Amino acid sequence: MKVSAMTAVAAVLILSLVSCGGGEAKRGLDYVDPNIGGVSVLLQPTRPTVQVPGRMVRWSPSRPDLLDDQVYSFPLTLTSHRQESVFGFLPVADGACEDGKLLDYKQIYDNEVTRPYKYSSDLEGCRIEFAPGERSGVLTVSFDTRSSGNTFLLKTINREGSYAFDEQDGSVTAEASFSGMKAYLYAETDVRMACTSLSDGMRDIALTPLEPADRISLRYGVSFIDVEHARNNLKKEIGDSGLEAVASAAESVWASKMDLIKVEGGSEAQRRLFYTSLYRCFERPVDINEHGAFYSSFDHRVHESDEPFFVDNWMWDTHISLEPLHTILDPATEEQKIESYLEMYRQCGSMPSFAVIFGDWPAMTGNYAAVWMADAWAKGLRFDLDTALEGLKHNSLESTLIPWRNGPKTAIDDFYNDNGWFPALHPGETETVPEVDTIWERRQAVSITTAFSYADWGIARLAAAKGDTAAVSLFNRRARFYRNVYSPEHGMFWPKDKDGNWIEGLDPRYMDRMYYTENNAYTFMWDVKHDLHALFDLMGGIDEAEKKLDDMFRIQIGMSKFDFYKILPDATGMVGQFAMGNEPSFHIPYLYDYMGAPWKTQKRVHQLIDLLFADTSMGIPGDEDGGGMSSFVVFTMMGFFPVTPGIPVYVIGSPFFETSTISLPDGKQFTVKALNYSPENKYIQSARLSGKPLDRAWFTHEELMSGGVLELVMGPKPNKEWGSDRSSLPPSSIDYKQ
């Protein structure tokens, strides 16, 4: 009897974990919580974005973060992730704005519910609901009282633009200027409205019902071409459909995306973290083709085309693991995204850095489009190789490498091309190159050298695919420029002046953007993903490199966090000198696999995920950057990671679920199965890949895409023999041959 009772209780508990109302099993989408990370650790929070995956209209309340209980407006679309938005909307109940300062009015919200496909919230005197189309949206406001004073407030957020109201059909049109281009709006309501201008030139308007109403819907389309395209976007996508129908259509798309990976086991919190991270991976980039045409700010023209045109891709962040994830899940769309980049180059003569809606935003550093394209090509994707090489070579040889700058090369770039390192200034030395930002970004001399070494290796890989032996030789030579800033005396990459002298008297923990990008010398000690085994040789061999990696996680910052973050505000989630909250660190925990000590990777990734990530509003340890950090979580929780984009292999970490199954585009599946899994059993005892013993801590992209099962037998203590054979370590070499 006791056994039967216990079995019954266990069955009930299991069902309660995997069920969602009515006894139906939860979908991956049901675990998504867009509010995870909505309060930042130090810098930018995530935004609870409602949209159709990868499409133009993105909805997120305008407020600093989730801790602010006021909404300034509900922008009808975000034009760029975390940058700008247009067409501010705010419902105001009759009598709620008693002082008459309608334009300054802010809504206090409560009982907010955000799903990827629908938003709702109680406001003062009303309730708002929203659902997204691809280039359109529909919202409904239910007011507490039936009144002709209930108001729809529409504002030009950037103060450049105007609205127009058609008294015949009651439609609203608008245009708004931002960052050198324009957005357009067409909107209509299901209740006849009157329009009042609230500012000069109809920059802001108030719509009120001609007869008392307590429920008003607004449907709208947006465009970057003109008002007529905005109107067509609405008519083609939503038409007369109600909010629930639009939400249901968006929900179906999101469900299909979340179903691409199915995880089983783990805790409820871990599944929430995983699927919310996967949701973040489908926010960007966005396709701005409007049913056969798109406006490009790269040549300031409208193009007739049936091909998608993807923008809002922040390559410094996304090349590391977001693009590799999509290369697995949807290689056809990945090819389209690359073709968009190539079209941008054809239009403006430069390969973009951050390809945002208003053009190339030269944020951060590096020519990482080269890495992205080299990785895609190595994994079997195909695109216009000639144009890719032409554009990438131009960026490397003819454009400036200076952080946050576009344009032709300067004297400091000529120095780099001639000498093989970006020259650093001594503390207090006056900047001599006028193009360098002397206030904040500065030269970032060491990390510029390592970044472009990796990018040039990517160009060499593409040149090899084309059979251009001269380019292979040139760019492989440049791929070794990182060696010029490795200081044996300091045991890491170190700033070197124009005369070839090391800059002394510096503490590697506290060097800022004078020498490194957002992180310190310890992070960039490992910034040679394309030639790791040669890097270990520079360090004195694998054993010495492993000691350095151990030390990185253990050396403390040695000053108050207050003082440390004045120097390095981006280096959040610190574990010793390792910054989990910033992108250049993502591959570092996996480097133990390259040293024959994968058990240390297994231990470390569990520590990082378990202690620094959570399913809460403060559950992300740094700037998420629209999929950049979330893709690290997705890969890591499945149990593997693409350490070197450009070399088509994945190194094995330690899974967080009993099974993780990826649905591949050709109908096959790749499953990671953790046998004997429990939170304590984080160490791999043995492995099999598609039924055959696997003694190496890595597998190839071809093996993944062929489908099959990676079986990992787990245990509570490390098996230090598995994956330790130094003759079968993961490959990482400039001269790598696929």
XYZ file of C-alpha atoms in Angstrom, residues 132-392:
261
model
C 1.013 42.492 -33.483
C 0.904 41.828 -37.183
C 4.083 41.785 -39.248
C 4.003 45.458 -40.244
C 0.794 46.324 -38.450
C -0.972 46.086 -35.143
C -4.310 46.272 -33.401
C -5.084 47.622 -29.954
C -8.247 47.867 -27.935
C -8.914 50.180 -24.995
C -11.777 49.434 -22.615
C -12.641 52.511 -20.539
C -14.243 52.241 -17.107
C -16.970 54.687 -18.060
C -18.799 55.447 -21.277
C -17.839 59.007 -22.210
C -17.109 61.309 -25.102
C -14.122 62.576 -23.084
C -12.198 59.314 -23.345
C -9.086 60.122 -25.350
C -6.492 58.534 -27.614
C -3.338 60.635 -27.356
C -0.903 60.337 -30.301
C 2.503 61.979 -30.013
C 5.556 62.404 -32.200
C 8.107 60.971 -29.833
C 11.121 62.612 -31.444
C 9.302 65.956 -31.892
C 9.907 65.795 -35.654
C 6.815 64.902 -37.623
C 3.098 65.480 -37.811
C -0.314 63.819 -37.875
C -3.215 64.361 -40.259
C -6.868 63.500 -39.696
C -9.356 62.712 -42.443
C -12.765 63.955 -41.311
C -14.496 61.976 -44.064
C -13.401 58.472 -43.089
C -11.869 59.181 -39.672
C -8.459 57.760 -40.583
C -5.208 59.081 -39.112
C -1.991 59.345 -41.060
C 1.397 60.501 -39.860
C 5.058 60.754 -40.627
C 7.919 60.960 -38.172
C 11.559 61.776 -38.790
C 14.330 59.974 -36.951
C 18.055 59.538 -37.588
C 17.877 60.911 -41.106
C 14.908 58.882 -42.336
C 11.135 58.725 -41.947
C 8.470 56.383 -40.673
C 4.826 56.536 -41.774
C 1.565 55.585 -40.105
C -1.943 54.801 -41.250
C -4.530 54.141 -38.534
C -8.281 53.795 -38.241
C -10.687 53.326 -35.347
C -13.920 51.394 -35.038
C -15.634 54.398 -33.444
C -16.075 57.732 -35.205
C -13.677 60.210 -33.611
C -12.979 63.926 -33.496
C -9.421 65.225 -33.698
C -7.849 68.068 -31.729
C -4.347 69.384 -32.336
C -2.286 69.676 -29.168
C 0.806 71.353 -30.611
C 2.004 73.406 -33.552
C 1.906 71.640 -36.874
C -0.216 68.740 -35.545
C 2.843 67.175 -33.945
C 0.552 65.771 -31.273
C -3.163 65.110 -31.448
C -6.039 63.910 -29.284
C -8.810 61.698 -30.644
C -12.142 61.620 -28.808
C -15.343 59.778 -29.772
C -18.094 61.787 -31.423
C -20.565 59.912 -29.245
C -19.906 58.453 -25.784
C -17.952 55.203 -25.986
C -16.331 52.867 -23.502
C -14.512 50.505 -25.879
C -12.477 51.710 -28.831
C -10.175 49.751 -31.128
C -7.400 51.128 -33.300
C -5.858 49.227 -36.202
C -2.734 50.536 -37.862
C 0.023 49.867 -40.325
C 3.518 51.335 -40.373
C 5.893 51.837 -43.254
C 9.317 53.223 -44.018
C 8.234 53.992 -47.610
C 5.083 56.128 -47.454
C 1.592 56.369 -45.980
C 0.044 54.332 -48.768
C 2.324 51.405 -47.979
C 1.398 51.760 -44.316
C -2.264 51.534 -45.306
C -1.627 48.505 -47.534
C 0.306 46.774 -44.770
C -2.701 47.109 -42.505
C -5.218 46.000 -45.121
C -3.191 42.985 -46.286
C -2.237 41.717 -42.848
C -5.074 42.545 -40.474
C -7.975 43.932 -42.460
C -11.070 43.678 -40.292
C -9.665 40.985 -37.992
C -10.188 41.438 -34.301
C -7.500 41.563 -31.647
C -7.864 37.938 -30.588
C -7.526 36.681 -34.155
C -4.389 38.751 -34.693
C -2.938 37.571 -31.394
C -3.727 33.965 -32.280
C -1.912 34.246 -35.613
C 1.158 35.723 -33.907
C 0.948 33.059 -31.211
C 1.073 30.313 -33.845
C 4.252 31.729 -35.322
C 5.879 32.012 -31.903
C 4.821 28.486 -30.979
C 6.479 27.137 -34.118
C 9.716 28.929 -33.258
C 9.740 27.680 -29.664
C 8.965 24.142 -30.878
C 12.246 24.074 -32.794
C 13.915 23.008 -29.555
C 12.191 20.762 -27.040
C 13.705 20.318 -23.596
C 12.581 17.821 -20.994
C 13.576 17.608 -17.361
C 15.203 20.320 -15.340
C 13.241 22.622 -13.097
C 10.341 24.920 -13.946
C 12.675 27.884 -13.433
C 15.261 26.421 -15.802
C 12.651 25.867 -18.510
C 11.437 29.432 -18.070
C 14.987 30.717 -18.404
C 15.677 28.532 -21.435
C 12.564 29.319 -23.447
C 12.663 33.015 -22.617
C 16.240 33.038 -23.877
C 15.133 31.273 -27.050
C 12.372 33.880 -27.491
C 14.984 36.641 -27.269
C 16.878 34.935 -30.084
C 14.003 35.678 -32.489
C 13.589 39.394 -31.804
C 16.203 40.551 -34.312
C 17.066 41.176 -37.066
C 13.800 42.296 -38.644
C 12.680 42.078 -42.257
C 11.537 45.499 -43.505
C 10.326 44.373 -46.928
C 6.761 45.658 -47.236
C 5.029 43.167 -49.513
C 7.333 43.689 -52.479
C 9.259 46.862 -51.709
C 11.572 48.278 -49.071
C 13.248 51.541 -48.280
C 16.978 51.293 -47.697
C 18.813 53.996 -45.815
C 22.046 52.587 -47.237
C 21.346 54.305 -50.568
C 18.215 56.284 -49.606
C 16.077 54.607 -52.231
C 12.984 52.455 -52.449
C 13.705 49.046 -53.962
C 11.161 46.812 -55.666
C 11.953 43.299 -54.465
C 10.331 40.128 -53.228
C 13.428 39.229 -51.219
C 13.547 40.022 -47.491
C 15.751 42.875 -46.335
C 16.930 42.314 -42.790
C 18.116 45.148 -40.553
C 18.903 45.695 -36.872
C 21.684 43.153 -36.596
C 24.351 44.106 -34.038
C 27.243 42.052 -35.351
C 29.649 42.584 -32.444
C 27.113 40.832 -30.223
C 25.418 38.391 -32.572
C 28.296 36.726 -34.446
C 29.357 34.814 -31.334
C 26.409 32.502 -30.783
C 23.158 34.016 -32.088
C 24.005 33.648 -35.771
C 25.448 30.137 -35.224
C 22.189 29.162 -33.496
C 20.114 30.367 -36.442
C 22.474 28.626 -38.840
C 21.316 25.388 -37.192
C 17.631 26.239 -36.816
C 16.951 28.079 -40.091
C 19.859 28.113 -42.546
C 17.680 29.354 -45.422
C 16.793 32.547 -43.547
C 20.413 32.891 -42.475
C 21.409 32.997 -46.148
C 18.812 35.720 -46.713
C 20.239 37.754 -43.836
C 23.717 37.528 -45.328
C 22.385 38.502 -48.744
C 20.826 41.564 -47.080
C 24.262 42.534 -45.803
C 25.737 42.060 -49.258
C 23.001 44.209 -50.776
C 23.816 46.923 -48.245
C 27.431 46.797 -49.398
C 26.354 47.091 -53.034
C 24.269 50.117 -52.122
C 26.741 52.079 -50.008
C 30.201 50.640 -50.676
C 30.875 49.458 -47.126
C 30.051 46.231 -45.317
C 27.935 47.218 -42.306
C 29.002 46.875 -38.710
C 25.620 47.285 -37.009
C 23.093 47.259 -39.852
C 20.271 49.211 -38.267
C 17.223 50.683 -39.973
C 18.823 54.106 -40.429
C 22.047 52.764 -41.977
C 25.344 51.445 -40.754
C 25.780 52.341 -37.116
C 29.522 51.870 -36.552
C 29.110 50.730 -32.973
C 31.797 48.807 -31.136
C 34.768 47.303 -32.984
C 35.828 44.693 -35.484
C 34.901 43.481 -38.943
C 32.805 40.651 -37.553
C 30.667 40.240 -40.652
C 33.721 38.350 -41.936
C 33.478 35.869 -39.074
C 29.720 35.469 -39.537
C 30.041 34.798 -43.257
C 33.043 32.503 -42.874
C 31.132 30.460 -40.315
C 28.055 30.255 -42.527
C 30.111 29.164 -45.535
C 31.989 26.534 -43.511
C 28.598 25.123 -42.447
C 27.317 24.771 -46.000
C 25.388 27.988 -46.512
C 25.832 29.669 -49.871
C 25.701 33.309 -50.958
C 27.431 35.709 -53.348
C 31.020 34.902 -52.375
C 32.615 37.404 -54.780
C 30.655 40.327 -53.338
C 31.257 39.157 -49.792
C 35.012 39.029 -50.307
C 35.066 42.377 -52.095
C 33.205 44.111 -49.281
C 35.065 42.449 -46.445
